[in-house]
Short mmCIF file of C-alpha atoms in Angstrom, two decimals:
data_model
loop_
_atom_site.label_atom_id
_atom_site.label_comp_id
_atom_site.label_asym_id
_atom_site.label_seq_id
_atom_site.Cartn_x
_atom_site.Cartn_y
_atom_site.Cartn_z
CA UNK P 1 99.39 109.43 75.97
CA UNK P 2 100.27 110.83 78.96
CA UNK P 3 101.41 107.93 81.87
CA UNK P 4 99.39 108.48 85.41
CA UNK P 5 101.64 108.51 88.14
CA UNK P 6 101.22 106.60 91.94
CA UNK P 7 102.66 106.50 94.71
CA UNK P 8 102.24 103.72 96.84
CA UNK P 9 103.10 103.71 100.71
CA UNK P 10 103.91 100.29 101.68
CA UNK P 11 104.97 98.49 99.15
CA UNK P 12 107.04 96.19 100.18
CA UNK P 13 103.86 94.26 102.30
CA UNK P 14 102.12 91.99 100.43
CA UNK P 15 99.27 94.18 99.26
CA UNK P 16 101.23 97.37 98.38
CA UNK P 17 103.19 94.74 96.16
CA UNK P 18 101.00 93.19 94.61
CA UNK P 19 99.19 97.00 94.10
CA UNK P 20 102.76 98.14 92.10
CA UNK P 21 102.48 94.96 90.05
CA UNK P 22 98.82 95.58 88.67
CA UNK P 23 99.18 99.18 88.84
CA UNK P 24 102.34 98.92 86.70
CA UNK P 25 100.61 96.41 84.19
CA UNK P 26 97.36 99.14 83.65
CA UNK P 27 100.10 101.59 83.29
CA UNK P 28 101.03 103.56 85.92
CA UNK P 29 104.23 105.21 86.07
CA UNK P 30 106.22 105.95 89.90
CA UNK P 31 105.15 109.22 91.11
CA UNK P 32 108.51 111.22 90.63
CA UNK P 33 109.64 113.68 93.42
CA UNK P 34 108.33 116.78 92.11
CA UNK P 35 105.69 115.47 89.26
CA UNK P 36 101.70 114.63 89.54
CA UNK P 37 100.40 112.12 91.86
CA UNK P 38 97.26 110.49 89.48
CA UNK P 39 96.37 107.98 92.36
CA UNK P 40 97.85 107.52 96.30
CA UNK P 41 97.58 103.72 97.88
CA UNK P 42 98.45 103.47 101.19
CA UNK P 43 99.13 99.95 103.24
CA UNK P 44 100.57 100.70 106.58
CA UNK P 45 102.33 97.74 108.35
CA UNK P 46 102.69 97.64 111.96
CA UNK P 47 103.91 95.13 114.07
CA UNK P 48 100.97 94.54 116.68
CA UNK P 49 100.27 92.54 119.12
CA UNK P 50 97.03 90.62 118.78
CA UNK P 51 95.69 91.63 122.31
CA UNK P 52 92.44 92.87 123.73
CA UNK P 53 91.84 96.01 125.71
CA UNK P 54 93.28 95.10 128.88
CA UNK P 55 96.22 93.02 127.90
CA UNK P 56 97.62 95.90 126.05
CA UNK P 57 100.09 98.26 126.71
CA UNK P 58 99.73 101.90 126.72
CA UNK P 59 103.29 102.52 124.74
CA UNK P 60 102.33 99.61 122.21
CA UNK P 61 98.87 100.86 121.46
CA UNK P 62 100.36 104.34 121.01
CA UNK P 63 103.03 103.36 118.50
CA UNK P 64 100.81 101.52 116.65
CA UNK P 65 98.34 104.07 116.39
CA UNK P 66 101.04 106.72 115.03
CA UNK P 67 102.47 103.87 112.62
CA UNK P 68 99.33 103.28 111.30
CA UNK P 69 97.16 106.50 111.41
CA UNK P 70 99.48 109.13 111.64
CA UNK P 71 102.09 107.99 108.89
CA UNK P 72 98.63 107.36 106.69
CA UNK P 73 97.75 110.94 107.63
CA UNK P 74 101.16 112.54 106.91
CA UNK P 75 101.62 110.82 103.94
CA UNK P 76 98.25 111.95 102.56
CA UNK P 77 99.15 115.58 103.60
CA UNK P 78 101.95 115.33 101.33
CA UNK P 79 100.22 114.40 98.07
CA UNK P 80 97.41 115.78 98.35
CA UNK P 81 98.73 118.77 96.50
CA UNK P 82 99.69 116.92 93.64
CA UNK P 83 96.48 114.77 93.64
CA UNK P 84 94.73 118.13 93.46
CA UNK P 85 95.94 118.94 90.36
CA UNK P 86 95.04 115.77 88.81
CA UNK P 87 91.73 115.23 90.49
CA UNK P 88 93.44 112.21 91.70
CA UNK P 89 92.25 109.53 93.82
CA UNK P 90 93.41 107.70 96.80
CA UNK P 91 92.78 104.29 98.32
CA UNK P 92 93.78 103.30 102.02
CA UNK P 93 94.17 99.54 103.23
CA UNK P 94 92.76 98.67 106.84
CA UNK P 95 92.85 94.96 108.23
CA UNK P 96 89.58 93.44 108.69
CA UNK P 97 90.61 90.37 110.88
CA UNK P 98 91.56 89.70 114.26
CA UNK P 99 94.29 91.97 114.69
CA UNK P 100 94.45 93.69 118.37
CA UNK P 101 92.57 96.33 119.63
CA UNK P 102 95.26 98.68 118.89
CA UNK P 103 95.05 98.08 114.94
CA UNK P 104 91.55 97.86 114.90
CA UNK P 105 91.27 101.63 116.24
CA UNK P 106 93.33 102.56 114.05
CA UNK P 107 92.01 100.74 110.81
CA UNK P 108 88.73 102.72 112.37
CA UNK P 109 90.53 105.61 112.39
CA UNK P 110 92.11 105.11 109.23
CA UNK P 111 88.32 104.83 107.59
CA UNK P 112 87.31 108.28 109.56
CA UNK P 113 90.40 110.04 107.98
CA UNK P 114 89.35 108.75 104.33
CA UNK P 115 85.30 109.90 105.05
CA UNK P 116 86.75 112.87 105.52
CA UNK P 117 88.93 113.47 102.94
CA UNK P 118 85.96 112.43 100.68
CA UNK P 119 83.80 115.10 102.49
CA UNK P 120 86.56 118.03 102.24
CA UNK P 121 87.97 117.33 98.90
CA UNK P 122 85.41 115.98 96.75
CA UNK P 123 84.49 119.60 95.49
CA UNK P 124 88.06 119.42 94.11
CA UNK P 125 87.68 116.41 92.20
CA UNK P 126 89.37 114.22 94.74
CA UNK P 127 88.16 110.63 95.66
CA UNK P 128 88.89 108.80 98.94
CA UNK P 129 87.86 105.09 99.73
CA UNK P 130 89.09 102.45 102.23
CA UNK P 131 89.29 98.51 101.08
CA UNK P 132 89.28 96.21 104.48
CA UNK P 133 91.52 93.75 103.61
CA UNK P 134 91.21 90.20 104.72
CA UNK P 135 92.58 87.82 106.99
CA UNK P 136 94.79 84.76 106.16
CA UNK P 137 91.51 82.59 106.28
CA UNK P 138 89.92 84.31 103.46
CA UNK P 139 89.97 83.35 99.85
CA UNK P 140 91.02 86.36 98.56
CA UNK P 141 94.59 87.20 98.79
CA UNK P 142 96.47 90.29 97.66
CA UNK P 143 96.47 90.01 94.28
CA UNK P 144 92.29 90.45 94.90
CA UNK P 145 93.10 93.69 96.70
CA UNK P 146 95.34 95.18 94.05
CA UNK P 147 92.71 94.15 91.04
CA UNK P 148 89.97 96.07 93.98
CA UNK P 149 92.01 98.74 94.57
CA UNK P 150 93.21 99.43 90.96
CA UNK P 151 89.35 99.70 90.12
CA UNK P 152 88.60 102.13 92.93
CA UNK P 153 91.80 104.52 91.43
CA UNK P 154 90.03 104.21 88.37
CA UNK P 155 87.92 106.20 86.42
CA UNK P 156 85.23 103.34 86.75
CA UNK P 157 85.04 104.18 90.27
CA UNK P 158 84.27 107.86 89.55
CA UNK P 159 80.73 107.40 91.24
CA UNK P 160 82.54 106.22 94.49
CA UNK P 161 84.05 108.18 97.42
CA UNK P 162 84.13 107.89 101.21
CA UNK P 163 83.24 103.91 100.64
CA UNK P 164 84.38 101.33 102.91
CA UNK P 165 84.75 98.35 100.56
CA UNK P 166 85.35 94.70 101.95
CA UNK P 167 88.18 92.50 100.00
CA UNK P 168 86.35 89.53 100.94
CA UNK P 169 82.87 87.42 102.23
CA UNK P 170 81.94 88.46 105.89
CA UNK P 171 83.37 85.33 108.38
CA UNK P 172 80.32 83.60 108.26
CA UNK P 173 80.23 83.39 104.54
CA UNK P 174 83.91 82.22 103.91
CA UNK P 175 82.41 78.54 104.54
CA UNK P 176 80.09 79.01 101.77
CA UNK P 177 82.79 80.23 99.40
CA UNK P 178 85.10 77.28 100.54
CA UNK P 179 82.51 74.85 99.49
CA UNK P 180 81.49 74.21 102.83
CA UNK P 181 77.98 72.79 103.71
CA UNK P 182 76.12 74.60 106.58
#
């Protein structure tokens, strides 16, 4: 049996760890320098401040846009080659909390660049979806995202590409799942 390989950009944040772990115990290999990519996660980490429109600077918004989008695009550029010849699949992380406006654009921007992919490489075999992870109020944590992202770089998830897939309950249901009366 042949190992898959992944590469996974991030992984020392929570998520891309806890992606390694399960994607090492359904047997993934490390993508080697030079060998096959089977499947591409992607967590990008930026430090951002948690500020509105206005109260955000030019310079901050920028870098955080070109941590976050354009070291997910670059990093995509770079496997895709491989994934092609594996008919891989790849899976991006985007917060889905109250972040900034200059992480939000580019978690936005992020889930444009994966419709796309979808769109242009789908022909080829390639899959491209986008899990919006949750917030430190949510119940799921990042072990949930790995066990959802592991699925979506699965062939179980061959019917899915250029999806947008939420880690957890939308705000106003996290009550519910707490246990919480309305």
């Amino acid at each position: 049996m042949t190992e898959k390989a992944i590469l996974v950009i991030g992984g020392a944040t929570p998520i891309g760890a806890a992606v390694v772990r399960a994607a090492a115990e359904a047997g993934y290999g490390p993508a080697r320098q030079d060998g096959p990519i089977d499947a591409l996660f992607v967590a990008p980490f930026a430090e951002a401040p948690k500020s509105g429109v206005a109260a955000t600077p030019a310079d901050v918004f920028a870098s955080t846009i070109d941590c976050l989008l354009a070291d997910t695009m670059h990093a995509t550029r770079t496997a895709l080659p491989r994934l092609l010849e594996r008919q891989g699949a790849l899976v991006f992380s985007a917060p889905d909390a109250d972040i900034g406006i200059a992480a939000i654009a580019a978690s936005a921007a992020v889930e444009t660049l994966v419709r796309s992919i979808a769109y242009q490489y789908g022909a080829h075999g390639i899959r491209a979806n986008v899990i919006r992870t949750p917030g430190p109020a949510s119940p799921a944590g990042p072990e949930d995202v790995a066990r959802l992202a592991l699925f979506l770089l699965s062939a179980d998830a061959s019917f899915m590409t250029g999806a947008i897939v939420r880690a957890d309950a939308p705000p106003d249901m996290v009550s519910a799942l707490s246990g919480e009366q309305p």
